[in-house]
PDB file of C-alpha atoms in Angstrom:
ATOM      1  CA  MET A   1      80.575 112.374 113.717  1.00 36.00           C
ATOM      2  CA  ASP A   2      83.343 110.394 114.835  1.00 39.00           C
ATOM      3  CA  CYS A   3      82.974 107.513 111.000  1.00 48.00           C
ATOM      4  CA  GLY A   4      84.091 104.680 114.103  1.00 57.00           C
ATOM      5  CA  LEU A   5      87.371 104.003 111.906  1.00 68.00           C
ATOM      6  CA  PRO A   6      88.392 100.893 113.890  1.00 67.00           C
ATOM      7  CA  GLY A   7      92.293 100.666 114.006  1.00 67.00           C
ATOM      8  CA  ASN A   8      94.806  98.211 111.917  1.00 67.00           C
ATOM      9  CA  GLY A   9      93.827  95.370 110.270  1.00 68.00           C
ATOM     10  CA  ALA A  10      89.687  95.462 112.370  1.00 60.00           C
ATOM     11  CA  THR A  11      86.282  96.613 111.371  1.00 63.00           C
ATOM     12  CA  ALA A  12      83.965  98.874 112.018  1.00 67.00           C
ATOM     13  CA  ILE A  13      80.488  97.733 111.263  1.00 61.00           C
ATOM     14  CA  ARG A  14      78.184 100.639 109.791  1.00 61.00           C
ATOM     15  CA  ASP A  15      74.176 100.287 109.628  1.00 68.00           C
ATOM     16  CA  PRO A  16      72.979 103.916 108.125  1.00 65.00           C
ATOM     17  CA  ASP A  17      69.874 103.751 108.459  1.00 65.00           C
ATOM     18  CA  THR A  18      70.173 103.381 112.895  1.00 58.00           C
ATOM     19  CA  GLY A  19      73.775 105.703 112.978  1.00 58.00           C
ATOM     20  CA  SER A  20      74.738 101.452 114.977  1.00 49.00           C
ATOM     21  CA  GLY A  21      78.486 101.601 114.992  1.00 47.00           C
ATOM     22  CA  ALA A  22      78.371 104.902 113.094  1.00 40.00           C
ATOM     23  CA  SER A  23      80.295 105.990 116.743  1.00 33.00           C
ATOM     24  CA  GLY A  24      82.917 105.320 118.915  1.00 31.00           C
ATOM     25  CA  PRO A  25      86.222 102.483 118.989  1.00 31.00           C
ATOM     26  CA  LEU A  26      86.159  99.781 117.929  1.00 29.00           C
ATOM     27  CA  PRO A  27      84.856  96.997 121.045  1.00 30.00           C
ATOM     28  CA  ASP A  28      87.205  94.899 122.657  1.00 32.00           C
ATOM     29  CA  PRO A  29      86.935  91.627 120.559  1.00 28.00           C
ATOM     30  CA  GLN A  30      86.980  89.409 123.267  1.00 30.00           C
ATOM     31  CA  ALA A  31      83.809  90.596 125.258  1.00 33.00           C
ATOM     32  CA  ALA A  32      82.337  91.262 121.700  1.00 31.00           C
ATOM     33  CA  ALA A  33      82.321  87.895 120.788  1.00 31.00           C
ATOM     34  CA  GLY A  34      79.307  87.793 123.086  1.00 31.00           C
ATOM     35  CA  ARG A  35      77.206  90.248 121.101  1.00 30.00           C
ATOM     36  CA  GLY A  36      78.323  88.844 118.331  1.00 32.00           C
ATOM     37  CA  VAL A  37      81.598  90.274 117.009  1.00 30.00           C
ATOM     38  CA  GLU A  38      84.476  88.945 116.980  1.00 33.00           C
ATOM     39  CA  SER A  39      88.526  89.790 115.729  1.00 34.00           C
ATOM     40  CA  GLY A  40      86.675  92.485 114.051  1.00 39.00           C
ATOM     41  CA  CYS A  41      84.487  91.154 111.800  1.00 42.00           C
ATOM     42  CA  ALA A  42      80.661  91.252 111.769  1.00 42.00           C
ATOM     43  CA  ARG A  43      79.348  87.878 112.553  1.00 45.00           C
ATOM     44  CA  THR A  44      76.252  85.990 111.114  1.00 42.00           C
ATOM     45  CA  THR A  45      74.261  83.528 111.577  1.00 44.00           C
ATOM     46  CA  GLU A  46      74.302  81.191 108.871  1.00 48.00           C
ATOM     47  CA  ASN A  47      71.683  81.856 107.298  1.00 53.00           C
ATOM     48  CA  LYS A  48      72.240  85.464 107.427  1.00 53.00           C
ATOM     49  CA  ALA A  49      75.502  85.189 105.930  1.00 53.00           C
ATOM     50  CA  ARG A  50      73.676  82.780 103.069  1.00 59.00           C
ATOM     51  CA  MET A  51      71.434  85.615 102.426  1.00 80.00           C
ATOM     52  CA  SER A  52      74.131  87.888 102.776  1.00 92.00           C
ATOM     53  CA  THR A  53      75.808  88.950  98.694  1.00 98.00           C
ATOM     54  CA  ARG A  54      79.129  90.298 100.256  1.00 98.00           C
ATOM     55  CA  ILE A  55      80.699  93.540  98.106  1.00 99.00           C
ATOM     56  CA  GLY A  56      83.656  94.427  98.684  1.00 99.00           C
ATOM     57  CA  LEU A  57      85.141  98.295  97.781  1.00 99.00           C
ATOM     58  CA  LEU A  58      88.062 100.396  97.156  1.00 99.00           C
ATOM     59  CA  SER A  59      89.417 103.366  95.632  1.00 99.00           C
ATOM     60  CA  ASP A  60      92.049 106.079  94.595  1.00 99.00           C
ATOM     61  CA  PRO A  61      94.681 103.206  94.785  1.00 99.00           C
ATOM     62  CA  HIS A  62      96.989 105.424  92.952  1.00 98.00           C
ATOM     63  CA  ALA A  63      99.377 103.733  91.687  1.00 98.00           C
ATOM     64  CA  SER A  64     100.875 102.117  95.537  1.00 98.00           C
ATOM     65  CA  PRO A  65     100.666  98.016  94.947  1.00 99.00           C
ATOM     66  CA  ASP A  66     100.189  97.311  98.688  1.00 99.00           C
ATOM     67  CA  PRO A  67      97.263  98.595  99.848  1.00 99.00           C
ATOM     68  CA  VAL A  68      95.409  97.708  97.311  1.00 99.00           C
ATOM     69  CA  ARG A  69      96.525  93.862  97.792  1.00 99.00           C
ATOM     70  CA  ALA A  70      95.926  94.519 101.329  1.00 99.00           C
ATOM     71  CA  ALA A  71      92.767  95.424 100.574  1.00 99.00           C
ATOM     72  CA  LEU A  72      92.516  92.493  98.259  1.00 99.00           C
ATOM     73  CA  ALA A  73      93.156  89.734 100.991  1.00 99.00           C
ATOM     74  CA  MET A  74      90.925  91.112 103.699  1.00 99.00           C
ATOM     75  CA  PHE A  75      88.514  90.935 100.972  1.00 99.00           C
ATOM     76  CA  ARG A  76      89.762  87.115 100.625  1.00 98.00           C
ATOM     77  CA  GLU A  77      89.261  85.809 104.371  1.00 98.00           C
ATOM     78  CA  ARG A  78      85.889  88.069 104.561  1.00 98.00           C
ATOM     79  CA  ARG A  79      85.073  85.947 100.984  1.00 97.00           C
ATOM     80  CA  VAL A  80      83.273  88.580  99.601  1.00 99.00           C
ATOM     81  CA  GLU A  81      82.281  88.010  96.009  1.00 98.00           C
ATOM     82  CA  ARG A  82      81.914  91.009  93.750  1.00 98.00           C
ATOM     83  CA  ILE A  83      84.736  93.500  94.172  1.00 99.00           C
ATOM     84  CA  PHE A  84      84.469  96.934  92.620  1.00 99.00           C
ATOM     85  CA  CYS A  85      87.509  99.348  92.449  1.00 99.00           C
ATOM     86  CA  LEU A  86      85.515 103.512  92.294  1.00 99.00           C
ATOM     87  CA  GLY A  87      88.561 105.123  90.060  1.00 98.00           C
ATOM     88  CA  ASP A  88      91.998 107.053  90.241  1.00 98.00           C
ATOM     89  CA  ILE A  89      93.801 103.792  89.653  1.00 99.00           C
ATOM     90  CA  ALA A  90      96.487 106.485  88.884  1.00 98.00           C
ATOM     91  CA  GLY A  91      97.953 109.297  89.811  1.00 97.00           C
ATOM     92  CA  TYR A  92     101.324 110.724  92.781  1.00 96.00           C
ATOM     93  CA  GLY A  93     103.120 106.366  93.529  1.00 96.00           C
ATOM     94  CA  GLU A  94     104.802 104.475  90.396  1.00 96.00           C
ATOM     95  CA  ARG A  95     104.060 101.596  90.527  1.00 98.00           C
ATOM     96  CA  LEU A  96     100.657 101.819  88.202  1.00 98.00           C
ATOM     97  CA  ALA A  97     101.612  98.410  86.247  1.00 98.00           C
ATOM     98  CA  GLU A  98     101.211  96.976  88.903  1.00 98.00           C
ATOM     99  CA  THR A  99      98.690  98.185  90.802  1.00 99.00           C
ATOM    100  CA  VAL A 100      96.635  97.574  87.598  1.00 99.00           C
ATOM    101  CA  SER A 101      97.856  93.440  87.227  1.00 98.00           C
ATOM    102  CA  LEU A 102      96.614  92.852  90.798  1.00 98.00           C
ATOM    103  CA  LEU A 103      93.246  94.650  89.800  1.00 98.00           C
ATOM    104  CA  VAL A 104      92.633  91.869  86.614  1.00 98.00           C
ATOM    105  CA  GLU A 105      93.802  88.905  88.470  1.00 98.00           C
ATOM    106  CA  SER A 106      91.253  89.996  91.203  1.00 98.00           C
ATOM    107  CA  ARG A 107      88.721  90.486  88.630  1.00 98.00           C
ATOM    108  CA  CYS A 108      88.236  93.658  89.490  1.00 98.00           C
ATOM    109  CA  LYS A 109      85.433  95.650  87.671  1.00 99.00           C
ATOM    110  CA  SER A 110      86.767  99.308  87.989  1.00 99.00           C
ATOM    111  CA  ILE A 111      85.729 102.951  85.834  1.00 99.00           C
ATOM    112  CA  LEU A 112      87.492 106.066  85.562  1.00 99.00           C
ATOM    113  CA  GLY A 113      88.508 108.277  87.150  1.00 99.00           C
ATOM    114  CA  ASN A 114      89.855 111.152  86.820  1.00 98.00           C
ATOM    115  CA  HIS A 115      93.955 109.704  87.068  1.00 98.00           C
ATOM    116  CA  GLU A 116      92.776 108.274  84.473  1.00 98.00           C
ATOM    117  CA  VAL A 117      91.087 110.355  81.709  1.00 98.00           C
ATOM    118  CA  TRP A 118      94.063 112.618  82.365  1.00 98.00           C
ATOM    119  CA  TYR A 119      95.971 109.625  81.889  1.00 97.00           C
ATOM    120  CA  LEU A 120      95.214 108.669  78.601  1.00 97.00           C
ATOM    121  CA  GLU A 121      95.865 112.377  77.842  1.00 96.00           C
ATOM    122  CA  LYS A 122      99.053 112.431  77.641  1.00 95.00           C
ATOM    123  CA  HIS A 123     100.311 108.858  76.566  1.00 93.00           C
ATOM    124  CA  ALA A 124      97.432 108.639  73.940  1.00 89.00           C
ATOM    125  CA  ALA A 125      99.379 106.311  71.377  1.00 88.00           C
ATOM    126  CA  ALA A 126     100.354 104.253  74.421  1.00 87.00           C
ATOM    127  CA  ASP A 127      99.448 101.085  74.347  1.00 88.00           C
ATOM    128  CA  ASP A 128     100.906  99.899  77.694  1.00 93.00           C
ATOM    129  CA  LEU A 129      98.196  97.890  79.930  1.00 96.00           C
ATOM    130  CA  PRO A 130      97.736 100.994  81.947  1.00 97.00           C
ATOM    131  CA  ALA A 131      96.395 102.358  79.005  1.00 96.00           C
ATOM    132  CA  ALA A 132      94.760  99.799  77.362  1.00 96.00           C
ATOM    133  CA  TYR A 133      93.138  99.001  80.856  1.00 98.00           C
ATOM    134  CA  PHE A 134      91.863 103.214  81.081  1.00 98.00           C
ATOM    135  CA  ARG A 135      90.464 102.703  77.261  1.00 97.00           C
ATOM    136  CA  ASN A 136      87.985 100.150  78.297  1.00 97.00           C
ATOM    137  CA  LEU A 137      86.730 101.683  82.267  1.00 98.00           C
ATOM    138  CA  PRO A 138      83.135 102.692  81.793  1.00 99.00           C
ATOM    139  CA  LEU A 139      82.144 105.882  83.420  1.00 99.00           C
ATOM    140  CA  VAL A 140      79.612 104.953  86.274  1.00 99.00           C
ATOM    141  CA  ILE A 141      78.117 101.063  86.658  1.00 99.00           C
ATOM    142  CA  ASP A 142      73.997 100.321  87.191  1.00 99.00           C
ATOM    143  CA  GLU A 143      73.579  97.109  88.574  1.00 98.00           C
ATOM    144  CA  VAL A 144      70.947  95.633  90.288  1.00 98.00           C
ATOM    145  CA  ILE A 145      72.726  93.238  92.700  1.00 98.00           C
ATOM    146  CA  ALA A 146      71.202  91.497  95.720  1.00 98.00           C
ATOM    147  CA  GLY A 147      67.424  93.160  94.272  1.00 98.00           C
ATOM    148  CA  LYS A 148      69.264  96.994  94.711  1.00 98.00           C
ATOM    149  CA  ARG A 149      70.283  99.394  92.684  1.00 99.00           C
ATOM    150  CA  ILE A 150      73.533 100.097  92.699  1.00 99.00           C
ATOM    151  CA  TYR A 151      75.646 103.155  90.866  1.00 99.00           C
ATOM    152  CA  LEU A 152      79.096 103.946  90.890  1.00 99.00           C
ATOM    153  CA  VAL A 153      80.814 107.020  89.890  1.00 99.00           C
ATOM    154  CA  HIS A 154      83.529 108.018  90.154  1.00 99.00           C
ATOM    155  CA  ALA A 155      82.422 111.797  92.502  1.00 99.00           C
ATOM    156  CA  SER A 156      79.045 112.273  92.391  1.00 99.00           C
ATOM    157  CA  PRO A 157      76.435 111.307  89.716  1.00 99.00           C
ATOM    158  CA  PRO A 158      75.588 110.820  86.826  1.00 98.00           C
ATOM    159  CA  ASP A 159      79.301 110.955  86.312  1.00 98.00           C
ATOM    160  CA  SER A 160      81.097 113.517  87.364  1.00 98.00           C
ATOM    161  CA  LEU A 161      85.282 113.011  87.522  1.00 98.00           C
ATOM    162  CA  MET A 162      85.034 115.677  89.608  1.00 98.00           C
ATOM    163  CA  ASP A 163      82.425 117.558  91.506  1.00 98.00           C
ATOM    164  CA  GLY A 164      82.887 115.240  94.848  1.00 98.00           C
ATOM    165  CA  ILE A 165      81.190 114.349  97.612  1.00 98.00           C
ATOM    166  CA  ARG A 166      82.675 116.391 100.716  1.00 97.00           C
ATOM    167  CA  LEU A 167      80.817 115.777 103.565  1.00 98.00           C
ATOM    168  CA  LEU A 168      83.295 115.831 106.516  1.00 97.00           C
ATOM    169  CA  ASP A 169      85.646 118.477 107.798  1.00 96.00           C
ATOM    170  CA  ALA A 170      89.121 117.876 107.782  1.00 91.00           C
ATOM    171  CA  THR A 171      88.820 116.380 111.756  1.00 92.00           C
ATOM    172  CA  GLY A 172      86.140 113.398 110.259  1.00 94.00           C
ATOM    173  CA  GLU A 173      82.850 115.721 112.265  1.00 95.00           C
ATOM    174  CA  ILE A 174      80.187 115.798 109.720  1.00 96.00           C
ATOM    175  CA  ARG A 175      79.281 119.194 108.119  1.00 97.00           C
ATOM    176  CA  ALA A 176      75.583 119.997 108.965  1.00 97.00           C
ATOM    177  CA  GLU A 177      75.606 122.435 106.730  1.00 97.00           C
ATOM    178  CA  GLN A 178      77.470 119.189 103.346  1.00 97.00           C
ATOM    179  CA  ASN A 179      74.128 117.068 104.994  1.00 97.00           C
ATOM    180  CA  ALA A 180      71.261 118.912 103.770  1.00 98.00           C
ATOM    181  CA  ARG A 181      73.914 120.075 100.452  1.00 97.00           C
ATOM    182  CA  TRP A 182      74.092 117.297  99.127  1.00 98.00           C
ATOM    183  CA  SER A 183      70.579 115.410  99.680  1.00 98.00           C
ATOM    184  CA  GLY A 184      68.883 117.767  98.766  1.00 98.00           C
ATOM    185  CA  ARG A 185      71.112 117.576  94.839  1.00 97.00           C
ATOM    186  CA  LEU A 186      70.056 113.794  95.336  1.00 98.00           C
ATOM    187  CA  GLU A 187      66.493 114.320  95.227  1.00 97.00           C
ATOM    188  CA  GLY A 188      65.330 111.459  92.988  1.00 96.00           C
ATOM    189  CA  PHE A 189      68.028 109.308  92.583  1.00 98.00           C
ATOM    190  CA  GLU A 190      66.917 106.334  91.508  1.00 98.00           C
ATOM    191  CA  PRO A 191      69.261 103.125  93.244  1.00 98.00           C
ATOM    192  CA  GLU A 192      69.147 102.771  96.499  1.00 98.00           C
ATOM    193  CA  VAL A 193      73.271 102.385  96.895  1.00 99.00           C
ATOM    194  CA  LEU A 194      75.535 105.327  95.681  1.00 99.00           C
ATOM    195  CA  ILE A 195      79.208 104.857  96.262  1.00 99.00           C
ATOM    196  CA  VAL A 196      81.721 107.295  95.015  1.00 99.00           C
ATOM    197  CA  GLY A 197      85.003 107.995  95.668  1.00 99.00           C
ATOM    198  CA  HIS A 198      87.447 110.838  94.140  1.00 98.00           C
ATOM    199  CA  THR A 199      87.859 112.874  97.980  1.00 98.00           C
ATOM    200  CA  HIS A 200      89.262 110.265 100.352  1.00 98.00           C
ATOM    201  CA  GLN A 201      86.781 111.040 102.496  1.00 98.00           C
ATOM    202  CA  VAL A 202      85.663 108.032 104.513  1.00 98.00           C
ATOM    203  CA  PHE A 203      81.562 107.877 104.865  1.00 98.00           C
ATOM    204  CA  ALA A 204      79.076 105.219 105.055  1.00 98.00           C
ATOM    205  CA  GLU A 205      75.699 108.219 105.797  1.00 98.00           C
ATOM    206  CA  ARG A 206      71.873 108.074 103.864  1.00 97.00           C
ATOM    207  CA  LEU A 207      71.502 111.676 102.595  1.00 97.00           C
ATOM    208  CA  GLY A 208      67.120 111.420 101.538  1.00 95.00           C
ATOM    209  CA  ASP A 209      66.134 107.743 100.325  1.00 96.00           C
ATOM    210  CA  THR A 210      69.915 107.403  99.449  1.00 98.00           C
ATOM    211  CA  LEU A 211      73.279 105.013 100.435  1.00 99.00           C
ATOM    212  CA  VAL A 212      76.267 107.273 100.145  1.00 99.00           C
ATOM    213  CA  ILE A 213      79.490 105.071 100.290  1.00 99.00           C
ATOM    214  CA  ASN A 214      82.728 105.882 100.033  1.00 99.00           C
ATOM    215  CA  PRO A 215      85.036 103.457 101.404  1.00 99.00           C
ATOM    216  CA  GLY A 216      88.155 105.704 101.698  1.00 98.00           C
ATOM    217  CA  SER A 217      91.528 106.033  99.354  1.00 98.00           C
ATOM    218  CA  THR A 218      93.525 102.964  99.399  1.00 99.00           C
ATOM    219  CA  ARG A 219      97.052 104.585  99.649  1.00 98.00           C
ATOM    220  CA  PHE A 220      95.938 108.178 102.067  1.00 98.00           C
ATOM    221  CA  ASN A 221      92.633 106.813 104.125  1.00 98.00           C
ATOM    222  CA  HIS A 222      94.572 103.181 104.788  1.00 98.00           C
ATOM    223  CA  THR A 223      90.553 101.605 104.628  1.00 99.00           C
ATOM    224  CA  CYS A 224      88.584 100.043 101.929  1.00 99.00           C
ATOM    225  CA  ALA A 225      84.657  98.734 103.077  1.00 99.00           C
ATOM    226  CA  ILE A 226      82.396  96.526 102.915  1.00 99.00           C
ATOM    227  CA  LEU A 227      78.743  96.126 101.872  1.00 99.00           C
ATOM    228  CA  HIS A 228      75.683  93.779 102.525  1.00 98.00           C
ATOM    229  CA  LEU A 229      72.626  93.043  99.910  1.00 98.00           C
ATOM    230  CA  PRO A 230      70.638  93.279 100.724  1.00 98.00           C
ATOM    231  CA  GLN A 231      71.040  94.790 104.113  1.00 98.00           C
ATOM    232  CA  MET A 232      72.767  97.330 103.243  1.00 98.00           C
ATOM    233  CA  LYS A 233      75.044  96.842 105.794  1.00 98.00           C
ATOM    234  CA  VAL A 234      78.087  98.533 105.703  1.00 99.00           C
ATOM    235  CA  GLU A 235      81.604  97.075 107.263  1.00 98.00           C
ATOM    236  CA  MET A 236      84.907 100.093 106.687  1.00 98.00           C
ATOM    237  CA  LEU A 237      87.945  97.852 107.151  1.00 99.00           C
ATOM    238  CA  THR A 238      91.030  99.840 108.465  1.00 99.00           C
ATOM    239  CA  LEU A 239      94.241  98.435 105.847  1.00 99.00           C
ATOM    240  CA  PRO A 240      96.487  95.585 108.506  1.00 98.00           C
ATOM    241  CA  GLY A 241      99.237  97.936 110.322  1.00 97.00           C
ATOM    242  CA  LYS A 242      97.464 100.955 109.213  1.00 97.00           C
ATOM    243  CA  THR A 243      96.303 103.358 111.314  1.00 96.00           C
ATOM    244  CA  PRO A 244      92.955 105.210 109.677  1.00 97.00           C
ATOM    245  CA  VAL A 245      92.578 108.644 107.671  1.00 96.00           C
ATOM    246  CA  PRO A 246      88.508 109.458 107.927  1.00 97.00           C
ATOM    247  CA  ALA A 247      89.155 112.868 105.371  1.00 97.00           C
ATOM    248  CA  TRP A 248      92.612 113.095 104.500  1.00 92.00           C
ATOM    249  CA  ASN A 249      94.230 116.399 102.805  1.00 84.00           C
ATOM    250  CA  TRP A 250      96.865 117.142 101.404  1.00 66.00           C
ATOM    251  CA  GLY A 251      97.713 119.069 104.298  1.00 59.00           C
ATOM    252  CA  MET A 252      98.982 116.076 105.186  1.00 54.00           C
ATOM    253  CA  ALA A 253     101.707 114.854 103.449  1.00 50.00           C
ATOM    254  CA  PHE A 254     103.031 117.301 105.356  1.00 43.00           C
ATOM    255  CA  ARG A 255     102.712 116.623 108.823  1.00 48.00           C
ATOM    256  CA  ASP A 256     103.886 113.224 111.371  1.00 45.00           C
ATOM    257  CA  VAL A 257     100.856 110.951 109.087  1.00 45.00           C
ATOM    258  CA  ASP A 258     101.384 107.359 109.134  1.00 44.00           C
ATOM    259  CA  ARG A 259     100.817 106.820 105.206  1.00 38.00           C
TER     260      ARG A 259
END
């Protein structure tokens, strides 16, 4: 599956129910204007805009504040009402305190990732900003927003930090066997929307009765997302000046990939 990720600060509109927007390049802004898409973002009627609650989603910033700053700017431009981070704020990067400060200042609600747990294990007595922030993070968030129950966990429910949902192969195509596997594992899962991180993959797929979203890593995939509720539409956003990477792995760190 081509995730339809747009390049350089643009947006792909994803309707998991119909599959519309799931493949193909982002339309030319001039040509798309007449179809309700302008400058890479969804264009709705005033009534629909009032009815839609926009939720900003980012994940796995890994102590890299610049991509987080870019994602937050895109969220402001699109007037999101809430912002959530799916964890792994720590790890790999060297500007952790600055990254945490951005999340705090933006009133982003975050959950624990495995890297936060490892950070606290290594810095058990620390009283710095990251440690204080991480100690107060929940493992999951389970809320009802605009009539839809959403469940946020770093890897997979109920509260796994490591058993990530990997639906894509190295080229960004959906792996049918993984789709079937996770559809089975999520059978009986009650929330309408499951939002995860951890795997550095970018997707919005309906698995059984559940819409499953991974906004990707701001550091490695160069992406974030906006969830529209109650419509359950997803905008996949590419950070300005970056090329999206639908499925990132450590082998790419040694290739000519725009990080």
